Structures are given as structure tokens and as C-alpha cells.
């Protein structure tokens, strides 16, 4: 895999047009034994993706706001820089929303993959993913993290400025009070303490958090805070 990554770096270092860059990524994907590639730039409301995933899956992903529950995105933000993922692994975790997500992905022969996550500044991330229809990715792939990070940077240099395949920023707007209460809640403050800090009643805090949770399609305030942070809303 390291040799393939080095070859990809060499190829993408050339002044390629968009079509040639995509062709190089498809070739890298096939040589590595995968069917699909996806480059995602996580930058709050301006997040976007470029991939060779089926168009119908890309549109469904955005329509159903799967960014908020996608376990690959969650792990890319909080996990190791290089990791394998699979529907089988998600099933063991037992989360129904994630299992439904993978059930939908399986319709497009997306069941497992390998992802490389590179931080950009304090909040943003560049994530490059390889995926296929296998039940899980074979273990034993030794990937040098520095080589992987450089490769993703070159992917960004070629894809970050071209026309986006899909914008992933959710059309969600929190009111100033909803965002403020959710931000304090994300910092670990209790609802009574939030009420005291910003000078409003406990019931008002609860109402703002409930409304923010509804807008974000989250199961509870804790999940709402996590989604809001991921989307750059707080």
C-alpha cells in the first residue's frame, strides 16, 4: 500500500486536469483492491465531497443528512488517523441508526473500507476513503501515517478546488439562544447552571435544547451537541 501511495503522490504532483486526477484516483483505488474512493473536506457548513460513489447514494446521503450519523465521519474526527471500518463492525455496536445507514449503503455495494484522516487547523479535517462491497477489509495492511497524510494532502490539492460532487453542509439554522444553550451543554454544563449563567429560566433552557435537538434530528441533547460541533454550528 505504501508503494501505491507514493505512486499516487508522484502522479498528483503533476499539473493534472480534473478528469485526469479522477482517473488517477480510480486507478489507485483499483490497484489497492477497492471499488470506490471518496475525498471529504469536513469544514462545518461548507463541507463537501468528491467521489466515484453512485450518484444516487451521494444524493441520498445528503437528503437524509447522513453526515450526522456516519460512523466513518465520527471516527475520522475522533479516532486514529488510519482505520478500517465495516457494516459488520457497526452491527456489533448495536446502534439502530448506524445499522440503517449501512443497510442503505449496502444497496450500492458499500460495506467496508479504509479511511485516512488528516486534521486541518483546529476543527477541519481532510478524509480520504476507499470502499468496497466486501464484508470487511482484510487486516495486515501496513500504512506509513506520514506517507498517507502526504497523499491525502495531494488529493486535496487536486480535488479541493474543482467542482464539488456534492455539498454536505446541512441546511440547519439554530437561533442565537439555541446555539448558546447547546454550546454550554456541549461544554458539560447542566441545564440549571446554563439558566443561571445566561440569566433565563430552567424551562427556557430546556425548550431551547429540545428545539435544537429537533432541528438537528438528534435523539437527545448530547447527540445534538455532537452533531452541531461536527457541522460547525457551535
PDB file of C-alpha atoms in Angstrom:
ATOM      1  CA  UNK A   1       0.000   0.000   0.000  1.00  0.00           C
ATOM      2  CA  UNK A   2       2.841   2.411   0.772  1.00  0.00           C
ATOM      3  CA  UNK A   3       4.231   1.976  -2.740  1.00  0.00           C
ATOM      4  CA  UNK A   4       0.803   2.705  -4.195  1.00  0.00           C
ATOM      5  CA  UNK A   5       0.522   5.834  -2.054  1.00  0.00           C
ATOM      6  CA  UNK A   6       3.951   7.032  -3.196  1.00  0.00           C
ATOM      7  CA  UNK A   7       2.957   6.459  -6.823  1.00  0.00           C
ATOM      8  CA  UNK A   8      -0.254   8.409  -6.218  1.00  0.00           C
ATOM      9  CA  UNK A   9       1.752  11.297  -4.743  1.00  0.00           C
ATOM     10  CA  UNK A  10       4.026  11.315  -7.802  1.00  0.00           C
ATOM     11  CA  UNK A  11       1.027  11.305 -10.143  1.00  0.00           C
ATOM     12  CA  UNK A  12      -0.927  14.010  -8.343  1.00  0.00           C
ATOM     13  CA  UNK A  13       2.153  16.223  -8.120  1.00  0.00           C
ATOM     14  CA  UNK A  14       1.786  16.753 -11.877  1.00  0.00           C
ATOM     15  CA  UNK A  15      -0.398  19.626 -13.182  1.00  0.00           C
ATOM     16  CA  UNK A  16      -3.393  17.380 -13.893  1.00  0.00           C
ATOM     17  CA  UNK A  17      -6.805  18.485 -15.096  1.00  0.00           C
ATOM     18  CA  UNK A  18      -9.847  17.354 -13.098  1.00  0.00           C
ATOM     19  CA  UNK A  19     -10.621  14.400 -15.361  1.00  0.00           C
ATOM     20  CA  UNK A  20      -7.039  13.120 -15.216  1.00  0.00           C
ATOM     21  CA  UNK A  21      -6.940  13.481 -11.414  1.00  0.00           C
ATOM     22  CA  UNK A  22     -10.137  11.460 -11.058  1.00  0.00           C
ATOM     23  CA  UNK A  23      -8.751   8.840 -13.423  1.00  0.00           C
ATOM     24  CA  UNK A  24      -5.580   8.586 -11.316  1.00  0.00           C
ATOM     25  CA  UNK A  25      -7.657   8.097  -8.168  1.00  0.00           C
ATOM     26  CA  UNK A  26      -9.788   5.423  -9.810  1.00  0.00           C
ATOM     27  CA  UNK A  27      -6.615   3.617 -10.861  1.00  0.00           C
ATOM     28  CA  UNK A  28      -5.165   3.866  -7.342  1.00  0.00           C
ATOM     29  CA  UNK A  29      -8.457   2.590  -5.931  1.00  0.00           C
ATOM     30  CA  UNK A  30      -8.483  -0.447  -8.221  1.00  0.00           C
ATOM     31  CA  UNK A  31      -4.791  -1.234  -7.632  1.00  0.00           C
ATOM     32  CA  UNK A  32      -5.444  -1.176  -3.873  1.00  0.00           C
ATOM     33  CA  UNK A  33      -8.320  -3.654  -4.294  1.00  0.00           C
ATOM     34  CA  UNK A  34     -11.266  -1.288  -3.761  1.00  0.00           C
ATOM     35  CA  UNK A  35     -14.253  -0.209  -5.854  1.00  0.00           C
ATOM     36  CA  UNK A  36     -14.782   3.357  -4.689  1.00  0.00           C
ATOM     37  CA  UNK A  37     -12.859   6.379  -3.470  1.00  0.00           C
ATOM     38  CA  UNK A  38     -14.192   9.424  -1.644  1.00  0.00           C
ATOM     39  CA  UNK A  39     -12.480  12.631  -0.589  1.00  0.00           C
ATOM     40  CA  UNK A  40     -14.399  14.588   2.054  1.00  0.00           C
ATOM     41  CA  UNK A  41     -13.410  18.003   3.360  1.00  0.00           C
ATOM     42  CA  UNK A  42     -15.075  18.452   6.743  1.00  0.00           C
ATOM     43  CA  UNK A  43     -15.377  22.168   7.354  1.00  0.00           C
ATOM     44  CA  UNK A  44     -18.696  22.778   9.061  1.00  0.00           C
ATOM     45  CA  UNK A  45     -21.451  24.125   6.845  1.00  0.00           C
ATOM     46  CA  UNK A  46     -19.028  24.241   3.914  1.00  0.00           C
ATOM     47  CA  UNK A  47     -18.232  20.509   3.978  1.00  0.00           C
ATOM     48  CA  UNK A  48     -18.145  18.834   0.593  1.00  0.00           C
ATOM     49  CA  UNK A  49     -17.219  15.566  -1.074  1.00  0.00           C
ATOM     50  CA  UNK A  50     -15.733  14.372  -4.347  1.00  0.00           C
ATOM     51  CA  UNK A  51     -16.033  10.654  -5.110  1.00  0.00           C
ATOM     52  CA  UNK A  52     -16.928   7.965  -7.604  1.00  0.00           C
ATOM     53  CA  UNK A  53     -19.734   6.659  -5.393  1.00  0.00           C
ATOM     54  CA  UNK A  54     -23.003   6.085  -7.296  1.00  0.00           C
ATOM     55  CA  UNK A  55     -24.802   9.388  -7.789  1.00  0.00           C
ATOM     56  CA  UNK A  56     -27.979   8.025  -6.179  1.00  0.00           C
ATOM     57  CA  UNK A  57     -26.069   7.203  -2.976  1.00  0.00           C
ATOM     58  CA  UNK A  58     -24.485  10.658  -2.880  1.00  0.00           C
ATOM     59  CA  UNK A  59     -27.893  12.328  -3.224  1.00  0.00           C
ATOM     60  CA  UNK A  60     -29.465  10.045  -0.606  1.00  0.00           C
ATOM     61  CA  UNK A  61     -26.597  10.766   1.801  1.00  0.00           C
ATOM     62  CA  UNK A  62     -27.265  14.490   1.606  1.00  0.00           C
ATOM     63  CA  UNK A  63     -31.065  14.223   1.555  1.00  0.00           C
ATOM     64  CA  UNK A  64     -31.118  12.157   4.756  1.00  0.00           C
ATOM     65  CA  UNK A  65     -28.334  14.173   6.377  1.00  0.00           C
ATOM     66  CA  UNK A  66     -26.262  11.057   6.985  1.00  0.00           C
ATOM     67  CA  UNK A  67     -23.268  13.215   7.861  1.00  0.00           C
ATOM     68  CA  UNK A  68     -24.658  13.442  11.400  1.00  0.00           C
ATOM     69  CA  UNK A  69     -24.585   9.667  11.982  1.00  0.00           C
ATOM     70  CA  UNK A  70     -21.937   8.394   9.557  1.00  0.00           C
ATOM     71  CA  UNK A  71     -19.592   6.365  11.812  1.00  0.00           C
ATOM     72  CA  UNK A  72     -16.719   6.871   9.365  1.00  0.00           C
ATOM     73  CA  UNK A  73     -17.001  10.641   9.796  1.00  0.00           C
ATOM     74  CA  UNK A  74     -17.292  10.315  13.577  1.00  0.00           C
ATOM     75  CA  UNK A  75     -14.205   8.130  13.754  1.00  0.00           C
ATOM     76  CA  UNK A  76     -12.309  10.387  11.364  1.00  0.00           C
ATOM     77  CA  UNK A  77     -12.931  13.287  13.748  1.00  0.00           C
ATOM     78  CA  UNK A  78     -12.113  11.481  16.976  1.00  0.00           C
ATOM     79  CA  UNK A  79     -10.247   8.271  16.155  1.00  0.00           C
ATOM     80  CA  UNK A  80      -6.875   7.197  14.774  1.00  0.00           C
ATOM     81  CA  UNK A  81      -5.503   8.762  11.565  1.00  0.00           C
ATOM     82  CA  UNK A  82      -5.810   5.466   9.647  1.00  0.00           C
ATOM     83  CA  UNK A  83      -8.558   2.952  10.319  1.00  0.00           C
ATOM     84  CA  UNK A  84     -10.676   0.181   8.794  1.00  0.00           C
ATOM     85  CA  UNK A  85     -14.464   0.232   9.083  1.00  0.00           C
ATOM     86  CA  UNK A  86     -17.290  -2.106   8.154  1.00  0.00           C
ATOM     87  CA  UNK A  87     -21.008  -2.719   8.423  1.00  0.00           C
ATOM     88  CA  UNK A  88     -20.186  -5.871  10.384  1.00  0.00           C
ATOM     89  CA  UNK A  89     -18.317  -3.820  12.985  1.00  0.00           C
ATOM     90  CA  UNK A  90     -21.181  -1.311  13.181  1.00  0.00           C
ATOM     91  CA  UNK A  91     -23.663  -4.119  13.761  1.00  0.00           C
ATOM     92  CA  UNK A  92     -21.711  -5.212  16.842  1.00  0.00           C
ATOM     93  CA  UNK A  93     -22.049  -1.689  18.250  1.00  0.00           C
ATOM     94  CA  UNK A  94     -25.838  -2.088  18.150  1.00  0.00           C
ATOM     95  CA  UNK A  95     -26.875   1.436  17.126  1.00  0.00           C
ATOM     96  CA  UNK A  96     -30.050   1.233  15.049  1.00  0.00           C
ATOM     97  CA  UNK A  97     -29.489   4.475  13.145  1.00  0.00           C
ATOM     98  CA  UNK A  98     -25.991   3.374  12.094  1.00  0.00           C
ATOM     99  CA  UNK A  99     -27.262  -0.081  11.118  1.00  0.00           C
ATOM    100  CA  UNK A 100     -29.914   1.562   8.916  1.00  0.00           C
ATOM    101  CA  UNK A 101     -27.210   3.750   7.385  1.00  0.00           C
ATOM    102  CA  UNK A 102     -25.147   0.713   6.412  1.00  0.00           C
ATOM    103  CA  UNK A 103     -28.228  -1.142   5.182  1.00  0.00           C
ATOM    104  CA  UNK A 104     -28.816   1.719   2.742  1.00  0.00           C
ATOM    105  CA  UNK A 105     -25.119   1.819   1.765  1.00  0.00           C
ATOM    106  CA  UNK A 106     -25.160  -1.930   1.080  1.00  0.00           C
ATOM    107  CA  UNK A 107     -27.720  -1.318  -1.671  1.00  0.00           C
ATOM    108  CA  UNK A 108     -24.866   0.393  -3.527  1.00  0.00           C
ATOM    109  CA  UNK A 109     -22.310  -2.294  -2.641  1.00  0.00           C
ATOM    110  CA  UNK A 110     -20.651  -0.207   0.088  1.00  0.00           C
ATOM    111  CA  UNK A 111     -19.976  -2.378   3.119  1.00  0.00           C
ATOM    112  CA  UNK A 112     -16.405  -1.855   4.283  1.00  0.00           C
ATOM    113  CA  UNK A 113     -13.407   0.338   3.720  1.00  0.00           C
ATOM    114  CA  UNK A 114     -10.250   2.075   4.784  1.00  0.00           C
ATOM    115  CA  UNK A 115     -10.045   5.756   5.729  1.00  0.00           C
ATOM    116  CA  UNK A 116      -7.225   8.237   6.265  1.00  0.00           C
ATOM    117  CA  UNK A 117      -7.986  11.348   8.315  1.00  0.00           C
ATOM    118  CA  UNK A 118      -5.777  14.449   8.337  1.00  0.00           C
ATOM    119  CA  UNK A 119      -6.522  17.468  10.578  1.00  0.00           C
ATOM    120  CA  UNK A 120      -6.577  20.954   9.091  1.00  0.00           C
ATOM    121  CA  UNK A 121      -6.303  23.608  11.766  1.00  0.00           C
ATOM    122  CA  UNK A 122      -8.390  23.240  14.919  1.00  0.00           C
ATOM    123  CA  UNK A 123     -11.691  21.881  13.559  1.00  0.00           C
ATOM    124  CA  UNK A 124     -11.441  20.928   9.889  1.00  0.00           C
ATOM    125  CA  UNK A 125     -10.479  17.520   8.501  1.00  0.00           C
ATOM    126  CA  UNK A 126      -9.475  16.027   5.174  1.00  0.00           C
ATOM    127  CA  UNK A 127     -10.710  12.447   4.916  1.00  0.00           C
ATOM    128  CA  UNK A 128      -9.814  10.082   2.095  1.00  0.00           C
ATOM    129  CA  UNK A 129     -11.730   6.811   1.977  1.00  0.00           C
ATOM    130  CA  UNK A 130     -11.515   3.616  -0.060  1.00  0.00           C
ATOM    131  CA  UNK A 131     -14.581   1.362  -0.006  1.00  0.00           C
ATOM    132  CA  UNK A 132     -15.931  -1.847  -1.470  1.00  0.00           C
ATOM    133  CA  UNK A 133     -18.671  -4.418  -1.134  1.00  0.00           C
ATOM    134  CA  UNK A 134     -16.705  -6.931   0.938  1.00  0.00           C
ATOM    135  CA  UNK A 135     -17.934  -7.760   4.421  1.00  0.00           C
ATOM    136  CA  UNK A 136     -14.762  -6.347   5.925  1.00  0.00           C
ATOM    137  CA  UNK A 137     -11.325  -5.102   4.869  1.00  0.00           C
ATOM    138  CA  UNK A 138      -8.557  -7.711   5.237  1.00  0.00           C
ATOM    139  CA  UNK A 139      -6.184  -6.992   8.111  1.00  0.00           C
ATOM    140  CA  UNK A 140      -2.445  -6.656   7.684  1.00  0.00           C
ATOM    141  CA  UNK A 141      -2.190  -3.529   5.536  1.00  0.00           C
ATOM    142  CA  UNK A 142       0.788  -1.630   6.899  1.00  0.00           C
ATOM    143  CA  UNK A 143       0.484   2.021   6.010  1.00  0.00           C
ATOM    144  CA  UNK A 144       3.014   4.679   6.957  1.00  0.00           C
ATOM    145  CA  UNK A 145       0.984   7.534   8.505  1.00  0.00           C
ATOM    146  CA  UNK A 146       3.291  10.239   7.131  1.00  0.00           C
ATOM    147  CA  UNK A 147       3.073   8.875   3.583  1.00  0.00           C
ATOM    148  CA  UNK A 148      -0.699   8.560   3.947  1.00  0.00           C
ATOM    149  CA  UNK A 149      -1.046  12.150   5.191  1.00  0.00           C
ATOM    150  CA  UNK A 150       1.079  13.495   2.328  1.00  0.00           C
ATOM    151  CA  UNK A 151      -1.021  11.524  -0.170  1.00  0.00           C
ATOM    152  CA  UNK A 152      -4.259  12.984   1.227  1.00  0.00           C
ATOM    153  CA  UNK A 153      -2.754  16.474   1.030  1.00  0.00           C
ATOM    154  CA  UNK A 154      -2.043  15.922  -2.671  1.00  0.00           C
ATOM    155  CA  UNK A 155      -5.573  14.597  -3.163  1.00  0.00           C
ATOM    156  CA  UNK A 156      -6.814  17.814  -1.587  1.00  0.00           C
ATOM    157  CA  UNK A 157      -4.583  19.914  -3.833  1.00  0.00           C
ATOM    158  CA  UNK A 158      -6.196  18.340  -6.900  1.00  0.00           C
ATOM    159  CA  UNK A 159      -9.799  17.973  -5.712  1.00  0.00           C
ATOM    160  CA  UNK A 160     -10.199  20.801  -3.201  1.00  0.00           C
ATOM    161  CA  UNK A 161     -10.525  23.444  -5.916  1.00  0.00           C
ATOM    162  CA  UNK A 162     -12.602  21.597  -8.521  1.00  0.00           C
ATOM    163  CA  UNK A 163     -16.354  21.437  -8.838  1.00  0.00           C
ATOM    164  CA  UNK A 164     -17.798  19.584  -5.866  1.00  0.00           C
ATOM    165  CA  UNK A 165     -19.718  16.380  -6.475  1.00  0.00           C
ATOM    166  CA  UNK A 166     -21.935  17.133  -3.514  1.00  0.00           C
ATOM    167  CA  UNK A 167     -22.197  19.759  -0.806  1.00  0.00           C
ATOM    168  CA  UNK A 168     -22.589  18.117   2.581  1.00  0.00           C
ATOM    169  CA  UNK A 169     -23.388  21.163   4.670  1.00  0.00           C
ATOM    170  CA  UNK A 170     -26.794  20.703   6.228  1.00  0.00           C
ATOM    171  CA  UNK A 171     -29.381  23.456   5.802  1.00  0.00           C
ATOM    172  CA  UNK A 172     -29.858  23.836   9.556  1.00  0.00           C
ATOM    173  CA  UNK A 173     -30.144  27.173  11.317  1.00  0.00           C
ATOM    174  CA  UNK A 174     -30.067  27.441  15.099  1.00  0.00           C
ATOM    175  CA  UNK A 175     -31.272  30.593  16.810  1.00  0.00           C
ATOM    176  CA  UNK A 176     -28.662  32.503  18.867  1.00  0.00           C
ATOM    177  CA  UNK A 177     -30.208  31.217  22.108  1.00  0.00           C
ATOM    178  CA  UNK A 178     -30.402  27.619  20.855  1.00  0.00           C
ATOM    179  CA  UNK A 179     -26.760  27.726  19.807  1.00  0.00           C
ATOM    180  CA  UNK A 180     -25.714  29.351  23.087  1.00  0.00           C
ATOM    181  CA  UNK A 181     -27.504  26.793  25.258  1.00  0.00           C
ATOM    182  CA  UNK A 182     -26.214  23.913  23.162  1.00  0.00           C
ATOM    183  CA  UNK A 183     -22.672  25.262  23.304  1.00  0.00           C
ATOM    184  CA  UNK A 184     -22.747  25.449  27.113  1.00  0.00           C
ATOM    185  CA  UNK A 185     -24.291  21.981  27.245  1.00  0.00           C
ATOM    186  CA  UNK A 186     -21.516  20.637  24.995  1.00  0.00           C
ATOM    187  CA  UNK A 187     -19.004  22.067  27.481  1.00  0.00           C
ATOM    188  CA  UNK A 188     -20.532  19.908  30.216  1.00  0.00           C
ATOM    189  CA  UNK A 189     -22.717  22.493  31.941  1.00  0.00           C
ATOM    190  CA  UNK A 190     -26.036  21.338  33.450  1.00  0.00           C
ATOM    191  CA  UNK A 191     -29.314  22.950  32.449  1.00  0.00           C
ATOM    192  CA  UNK A 192     -29.772  24.731  35.834  1.00  0.00           C
ATOM    193  CA  UNK A 193     -26.253  26.138  35.541  1.00  0.00           C
ATOM    194  CA  UNK A 194     -26.874  27.243  31.935  1.00  0.00           C
ATOM    195  CA  UNK A 195     -30.033  29.040  33.085  1.00  0.00           C
ATOM    196  CA  UNK A 196     -28.103  30.815  35.843  1.00  0.00           C
ATOM    197  CA  UNK A 197     -25.183  31.713  33.554  1.00  0.00           C
ATOM    198  CA  UNK A 198     -27.211  33.338  30.784  1.00  0.00           C
ATOM    199  CA  UNK A 199     -29.981  34.694  33.003  1.00  0.00           C
ATOM    200  CA  UNK A 200     -33.043  32.809  31.806  1.00  0.00           C
ATOM    201  CA  UNK A 201     -35.348  30.213  33.341  1.00  0.00           C
ATOM    202  CA  UNK A 202     -34.652  26.492  33.503  1.00  0.00           C
ATOM    203  CA  UNK A 203     -37.708  25.743  31.367  1.00  0.00           C
ATOM    204  CA  UNK A 204     -36.474  28.143  28.694  1.00  0.00           C
ATOM    205  CA  UNK A 205     -33.104  26.378  28.568  1.00  0.00           C
ATOM    206  CA  UNK A 206     -34.847  23.038  28.248  1.00  0.00           C
ATOM    207  CA  UNK A 207     -37.067  24.400  25.471  1.00  0.00           C
ATOM    208  CA  UNK A 208     -34.080  25.786  23.516  1.00  0.00           C
ATOM    209  CA  UNK A 209     -32.198  22.493  23.833  1.00  0.00           C
ATOM    210  CA  UNK A 210     -35.261  20.489  22.785  1.00  0.00           C
ATOM    211  CA  UNK A 211     -35.776  22.668  19.721  1.00  0.00           C
ATOM    212  CA  UNK A 212     -32.103  22.454  18.734  1.00  0.00           C
ATOM    213  CA  UNK A 213     -32.258  18.681  19.142  1.00  0.00           C
ATOM    214  CA  UNK A 214     -35.327  18.538  16.885  1.00  0.00           C
ATOM    215  CA  UNK A 215     -33.722  20.693  14.189  1.00  0.00           C
ATOM    216  CA  UNK A 216     -30.588  18.542  14.190  1.00  0.00           C
ATOM    217  CA  UNK A 217     -32.548  15.308  14.010  1.00  0.00           C
ATOM    218  CA  UNK A 218     -30.766  14.009  17.101  1.00  0.00           C
ATOM    219  CA  UNK A 219     -32.013  11.519  19.665  1.00  0.00           C
ATOM    220  CA  UNK A 220     -31.065  13.675  22.658  1.00  0.00           C
ATOM    221  CA  UNK A 221     -29.230  16.858  23.641  1.00  0.00           C
ATOM    222  CA  UNK A 222     -25.887  15.100  23.955  1.00  0.00           C
ATOM    223  CA  UNK A 223     -26.109  13.797  20.393  1.00  0.00           C
ATOM    224  CA  UNK A 224     -27.374  17.199  19.231  1.00  0.00           C
ATOM    225  CA  UNK A 225     -24.288  18.866  20.678  1.00  0.00           C
ATOM    226  CA  UNK A 226     -22.033  16.372  18.902  1.00  0.00           C
ATOM    227  CA  UNK A 227     -23.808  16.928  15.563  1.00  0.00           C
ATOM    228  CA  UNK A 228     -23.729  20.723  15.974  1.00  0.00           C
ATOM    229  CA  UNK A 229     -19.991  20.652  16.627  1.00  0.00           C
ATOM    230  CA  UNK A 230     -19.432  18.422  13.586  1.00  0.00           C
ATOM    231  CA  UNK A 231     -21.461  20.767  11.385  1.00  0.00           C
ATOM    232  CA  UNK A 232     -19.693  23.835  12.722  1.00  0.00           C
ATOM    233  CA  UNK A 233     -22.885  25.314  14.202  1.00  0.00           C
ATOM    234  CA  UNK A 234     -21.467  25.899  17.689  1.00  0.00           C
TER     235      UNK A 234
END
